[in-house]
PDB file of C-alpha atoms in Angstrom:
ATOM      1  CA  MET A 384      17.127  14.498  34.817  1.00  0.00           C
ATOM      2  CA  LEU A 385      16.241  10.873  34.085  1.00  0.00           C
ATOM      3  CA  THR A 386      12.575  11.818  33.781  1.00  0.00           C
ATOM      4  CA  LEU A 387      13.437  14.497  31.214  1.00  0.00           C
ATOM      5  CA  LEU A 388      15.472  12.014  29.188  1.00  0.00           C
ATOM      6  CA  SER A 389      12.614   9.513  29.329  1.00  0.00           C
ATOM      7  CA  LEU A 390      10.106  12.135  28.173  1.00  0.00           C
ATOM      8  CA  SER A 391      12.462  13.250  25.421  1.00  0.00           C
ATOM      9  CA  SER A 392      12.908   9.659  24.279  1.00  0.00           C
ATOM     10  CA  LYS A 393       9.126   9.097  24.200  1.00  0.00           C
ATOM     11  CA  ALA A 394       8.653  12.326  22.253  1.00  0.00           C
ATOM     12  CA  ASN A 395      11.262  11.184  19.721  1.00  0.00           C
ATOM     13  CA  GLU A 396       9.568   7.766  19.401  1.00  0.00           C
ATOM     14  CA  PHE A 397       6.214   9.467  18.887  1.00  0.00           C
ATOM     15  CA  GLU A 398       7.633  11.769  16.203  1.00  0.00           C
ATOM     16  CA  LYS A 399       9.278   8.813  14.477  1.00  0.00           C
ATOM     17  CA  ALA A 400       5.965   6.928  14.515  1.00  0.00           C
ATOM     18  CA  LYS A 401       4.168   9.952  13.051  1.00  0.00           C
ATOM     19  CA  ASP A 402       6.820  10.227  10.312  1.00  0.00           C
ATOM     20  CA  THR A 403       6.427   6.528   9.517  1.00  0.00           C
ATOM     21  CA  ILE A 404       2.643   6.923   9.292  1.00  0.00           C
ATOM     22  CA  GLU A 405       3.025   9.876   6.921  1.00  0.00           C
ATOM     23  CA  LEU A 406       5.450   7.927   4.745  1.00  0.00           C
ATOM     24  CA  ARG A 407       3.126   4.902   4.767  1.00  0.00           C
ATOM     25  CA  GLN A 408       0.155   7.057   3.764  1.00  0.00           C
ATOM     26  CA  SER A 409       2.183   8.638   0.982  1.00  0.00           C
ATOM     27  CA  VAL A 410       3.226   5.221  -0.339  1.00  0.00           C
ATOM     28  CA  MET A 411      -0.336   3.883  -0.251  1.00  0.00           C
ATOM     29  CA  GLN A 412      -1.577   7.000  -2.062  1.00  0.00           C
ATOM     30  CA  GLY A 413       1.162   6.486  -4.653  1.00  0.00           C
ATOM     31  CA  ILE A 414      -0.024   2.941  -5.229  1.00  0.00           C
ATOM     32  CA  TRP A 415      -3.636   4.113  -5.548  1.00  0.00           C
ATOM     33  CA  VAL A 416      -2.723   6.802  -8.109  1.00  0.00           C
ATOM     34  CA  ARG A 417      -0.988   4.206 -10.253  1.00  0.00           C
ATOM     35  CA  ILE A 418      -3.862   1.729  -9.981  1.00  0.00           C
ATOM     36  CA  LYS A 419      -6.369   4.413 -11.023  1.00  0.00           C
ATOM     37  CA  ARG A 420      -4.178   5.352 -13.984  1.00  0.00           C
ATOM     38  CA  LEU A 421      -3.587   1.744 -14.986  1.00  0.00           C
ATOM     39  CA  ALA A 422      -7.171   0.435 -14.731  1.00  0.00           C
ATOM     40  CA  PRO A 423      -8.627   2.248 -17.764  1.00  0.00           C
ATOM     41  CA  PHE A 424      -5.608   1.265 -19.862  1.00  0.00           C
ATOM     42  CA  ILE A 425      -6.256  -2.394 -19.090  1.00  0.00           C
ATOM     43  CA  GLU A 426      -9.964  -2.068 -19.852  1.00  0.00           C
ATOM     44  CA  VAL A 427      -9.573  -0.075 -23.068  1.00  0.00           C
ATOM     45  CA  ASN A 428      -6.084  -0.399 -24.490  1.00  0.00           C
ATOM     46  CA  ASN A 429      -6.309   2.673 -26.713  1.00  0.00           C
ATOM     47  CA  ASN A 430      -5.470   5.701 -24.574  1.00  0.00           C
ATOM     48  CA  LEU A 431      -2.804   7.460 -26.619  1.00  0.00           C
ATOM     49  CA  GLU A 432      -1.559   9.571 -23.707  1.00  0.00           C
ATOM     50  CA  TYR A 433      -1.173   6.577 -21.432  1.00  0.00           C
ATOM     51  CA  ASN A 434       0.709   3.908 -23.324  1.00  0.00           C
ATOM     52  CA  GLU A 435       2.187   0.494 -22.676  1.00  0.00           C
ATOM     53  CA  GLN A 436       5.489   1.968 -21.509  1.00  0.00           C
ATOM     54  CA  LEU A 437       3.709   4.000 -18.813  1.00  0.00           C
ATOM     55  CA  ALA A 438       1.616   0.961 -17.872  1.00  0.00           C
ATOM     56  CA  ARG A 439       4.778  -1.097 -17.425  1.00  0.00           C
ATOM     57  CA  GLN A 440       6.330   1.628 -15.268  1.00  0.00           C
ATOM     58  CA  ASP A 441       3.211   1.934 -13.107  1.00  0.00           C
ATOM     59  CA  ALA A 442       3.027  -1.842 -12.636  1.00  0.00           C
ATOM     60  CA  GLU A 443       6.709  -1.916 -11.651  1.00  0.00           C
ATOM     61  CA  ASP A 444       6.197   1.019  -9.268  1.00  0.00           C
ATOM     62  CA  ILE A 445       3.216  -0.686  -7.585  1.00  0.00           C
ATOM     63  CA  LYS A 446       5.272  -3.829  -7.074  1.00  0.00           C
ATOM     64  CA  LEU A 447       8.231  -1.905  -5.651  1.00  0.00           C
ATOM     65  CA  LEU A 448       6.102   0.324  -3.422  1.00  0.00           C
ATOM     66  CA  LEU A 449       4.415  -2.716  -1.895  1.00  0.00           C
ATOM     67  CA  GLU A 450       7.756  -4.475  -1.387  1.00  0.00           C
ATOM     68  CA  LYS A 451       9.336  -1.448   0.260  1.00  0.00           C
ATOM     69  CA  SER A 452       6.358  -0.476   2.417  1.00  0.00           C
ATOM     70  CA  LEU A 453       5.803  -3.710   4.349  1.00  0.00           C
ATOM     71  CA  ASN A 454       8.192  -2.470   7.046  1.00  0.00           C
ATOM     72  CA  LEU A 455       6.113   0.694   7.523  1.00  0.00           C
ATOM     73  CA  TRP A 456       3.685  -1.048   9.897  1.00  0.00           C
ATOM     74  CA  PRO A 457       5.592  -1.251  13.209  1.00  0.00           C
ATOM     75  CA  ARG A 458       3.549  -1.471  16.430  1.00  0.00           C
ATOM     76  CA  SER A 459       4.689   2.039  17.325  1.00  0.00           C
ATOM     77  CA  THR A 460       2.456   3.371  14.524  1.00  0.00           C
ATOM     78  CA  ASN A 461      -0.692   1.973  16.158  1.00  0.00           C
ATOM     79  CA  LEU A 462      -1.963   5.510  16.757  1.00  0.00           C
ATOM     80  CA  SER A 463      -5.532   5.341  15.460  1.00  0.00           C
ATOM     81  CA  ALA A 464      -6.832   6.296  18.914  1.00  0.00           C
ATOM     82  CA  LYS A 465      -5.060   9.630  18.439  1.00  0.00           C
ATOM     83  CA  ASN A 466      -6.569  10.033  14.930  1.00  0.00           C
ATOM     84  CA  LEU A 467      -3.097   9.975  13.393  1.00  0.00           C
ATOM     85  CA  THR A 468      -3.778   6.991  11.150  1.00  0.00           C
ATOM     86  CA  ASN A 469      -6.745   5.361   9.490  1.00  0.00           C
ATOM     87  CA  ALA A 470      -5.225   1.941  10.172  1.00  0.00           C
ATOM     88  CA  THR A 471      -7.147   0.140  12.893  1.00  0.00           C
ATOM     89  CA  PRO A 472      -5.468  -1.615  15.828  1.00  0.00           C
ATOM     90  CA  ALA A 473      -6.635  -4.921  14.320  1.00  0.00           C
ATOM     91  CA  ILE A 474      -3.537  -4.881  12.084  1.00  0.00           C
ATOM     92  CA  TRP A 475      -1.346  -5.497  15.101  1.00  0.00           C
ATOM     93  CA  ALA A 476      -3.847  -7.784  16.838  1.00  0.00           C
ATOM     94  CA  VAL A 477      -3.983 -10.238  13.925  1.00  0.00           C
ATOM     95  CA  GLU A 478      -0.654  -9.614  12.251  1.00  0.00           C
ATOM     96  CA  ASP A 479      -0.552 -12.998  10.528  1.00  0.00           C
ATOM     97  CA  TYR A 480      -3.799 -12.272   8.697  1.00  0.00           C
ATOM     98  CA  PHE A 481      -2.645  -8.752   7.794  1.00  0.00           C
ATOM     99  CA  ASN A 482       0.640 -10.151   6.462  1.00  0.00           C
ATOM    100  CA  LYS A 483      -1.245 -12.782   4.437  1.00  0.00           C
ATOM    101  CA  LEU A 484      -3.323 -10.083   2.760  1.00  0.00           C
ATOM    102  CA  TYR A 485      -0.266  -7.906   2.224  1.00  0.00           C
ATOM    103  CA  PHE A 486       1.640 -10.767   0.612  1.00  0.00           C
ATOM    104  CA  ASN A 487      -1.396 -11.471  -1.603  1.00  0.00           C
ATOM    105  CA  ALA A 488      -1.180  -7.865  -2.785  1.00  0.00           C
ATOM    106  CA  GLU A 489       2.559  -8.221  -3.411  1.00  0.00           C
ATOM    107  CA  LYS A 490       2.027 -11.455  -5.341  1.00  0.00           C
ATOM    108  CA  SER A 491      -0.717  -9.871  -7.441  1.00  0.00           C
ATOM    109  CA  ALA A 492       1.478  -6.841  -8.131  1.00  0.00           C
ATOM    110  CA  LEU A 493       4.290  -9.133  -9.301  1.00  0.00           C
ATOM    111  CA  GLU A 494       1.860 -11.051 -11.532  1.00  0.00           C
ATOM    112  CA  LEU A 495       0.522  -7.755 -12.900  1.00  0.00           C
ATOM    113  CA  ASN A 496       4.026  -6.562 -13.649  1.00  0.00           C
ATOM    114  CA  ASN A 497       4.877  -9.820 -15.414  1.00  0.00           C
ATOM    115  CA  ALA A 498       1.630  -9.930 -17.405  1.00  0.00           C
ATOM    116  CA  ILE A 499       2.057  -6.369 -18.671  1.00  0.00           C
ATOM    117  CA  SER A 500       5.704  -7.022 -19.530  1.00  0.00           C
ATOM    118  CA  GLU A 501       4.654 -10.103 -21.492  1.00  0.00           C
ATOM    119  CA  ASP A 502       1.779  -8.169 -23.116  1.00  0.00           C
ATOM    120  CA  ASN A 503      -0.657 -10.848 -21.925  1.00  0.00           C
ATOM    121  CA  ILE A 504      -3.966  -9.019 -21.601  1.00  0.00           C
ATOM    122  CA  ASP A 505      -5.870 -11.966 -20.078  1.00  0.00           C
ATOM    123  CA  ASP A 506      -3.316 -12.424 -17.294  1.00  0.00           C
ATOM    124  CA  THR A 507      -3.142  -8.648 -16.860  1.00  0.00           C
ATOM    125  CA  VAL A 508      -6.877  -8.449 -16.220  1.00  0.00           C
ATOM    126  CA  ILE A 509      -6.733 -11.348 -13.752  1.00  0.00           C
ATOM    127  CA  ALA A 510      -3.761  -9.868 -11.903  1.00  0.00           C
ATOM    128  CA  MET A 511      -5.437  -6.452 -11.709  1.00  0.00           C
ATOM    129  CA  CYS A 512      -8.586  -8.054 -10.290  1.00  0.00           C
ATOM    130  CA  ASN A 513      -6.526 -10.002  -7.752  1.00  0.00           C
ATOM    131  CA  LEU A 514      -4.662  -6.856  -6.737  1.00  0.00           C
ATOM    132  CA  GLY A 515      -7.944  -5.008  -6.272  1.00  0.00           C
ATOM    133  CA  LYS A 516      -9.303  -7.897  -4.216  1.00  0.00           C
ATOM    134  CA  ALA A 517      -6.204  -8.000  -1.991  1.00  0.00           C
ATOM    135  CA  CYS A 518      -6.182  -4.241  -1.441  1.00  0.00           C
ATOM    136  CA  GLY A 519      -9.944  -4.081  -0.945  1.00  0.00           C
ATOM    137  CA  THR A 520      -9.999  -6.954   1.546  1.00  0.00           C
ATOM    138  CA  CYS A 521      -7.214  -5.386   3.561  1.00  0.00           C
ATOM    139  CA  HIS A 522      -8.893  -1.978   3.594  1.00  0.00           C
ATOM    140  CA  ALA A 523     -12.263  -3.520   4.497  1.00  0.00           C
ATOM    141  CA  ASN A 524     -10.711  -5.296   7.479  1.00  0.00           C
ATOM    142  CA  PHE A 525      -8.033  -2.912   8.660  1.00  0.00           C
ATOM    143  CA  ARG A 526      -8.913   0.625   7.665  1.00  0.00           C
ATOM    144  CA  ARG A 527     -11.167   2.919   9.636  1.00  0.00           C
ATOM    145  CA  LEU A 528     -14.023   4.075   7.469  1.00  0.00           C
ATOM    146  CA  LEU A 529     -14.138   7.819   7.001  1.00  0.00           C
ATOM    147  CA  THR A 530     -17.597   9.221   6.600  1.00  0.00           C
ATOM    148  CA  SER A 531     -18.824  12.757   6.567  1.00  0.00           C
TER     149      SER A 531
END
């Protein structure tokens, strides 16, 4: 009976980890969608369909998604060996470095949000570049490359 309970508990932990990975992937995709939508607006501030109000909302959403998703990286989600995540085990091996990059992304997202709210195009461009650098560095170091 104890063995069955132990197996059941491990199955529940595994399912919870898979759910966390799916949520994390959804959040990261949500951030990416907003960055892709926001980038052309910053470069050429004349898209009539995508206006400053939408840019402000996207910047706020990016900031909030990053803030809320930091806790979606528990050790239990280190399942890249099972092909359930594109995150590499290095995240959990060098957590301090991962957290530094993550906090850089959060800081850049906050600066982006502030710059857009203040309608400061120079600071907006810098913040967007810094956000791209933070995200790109993290992905380069901690994301398994998918090639076909």
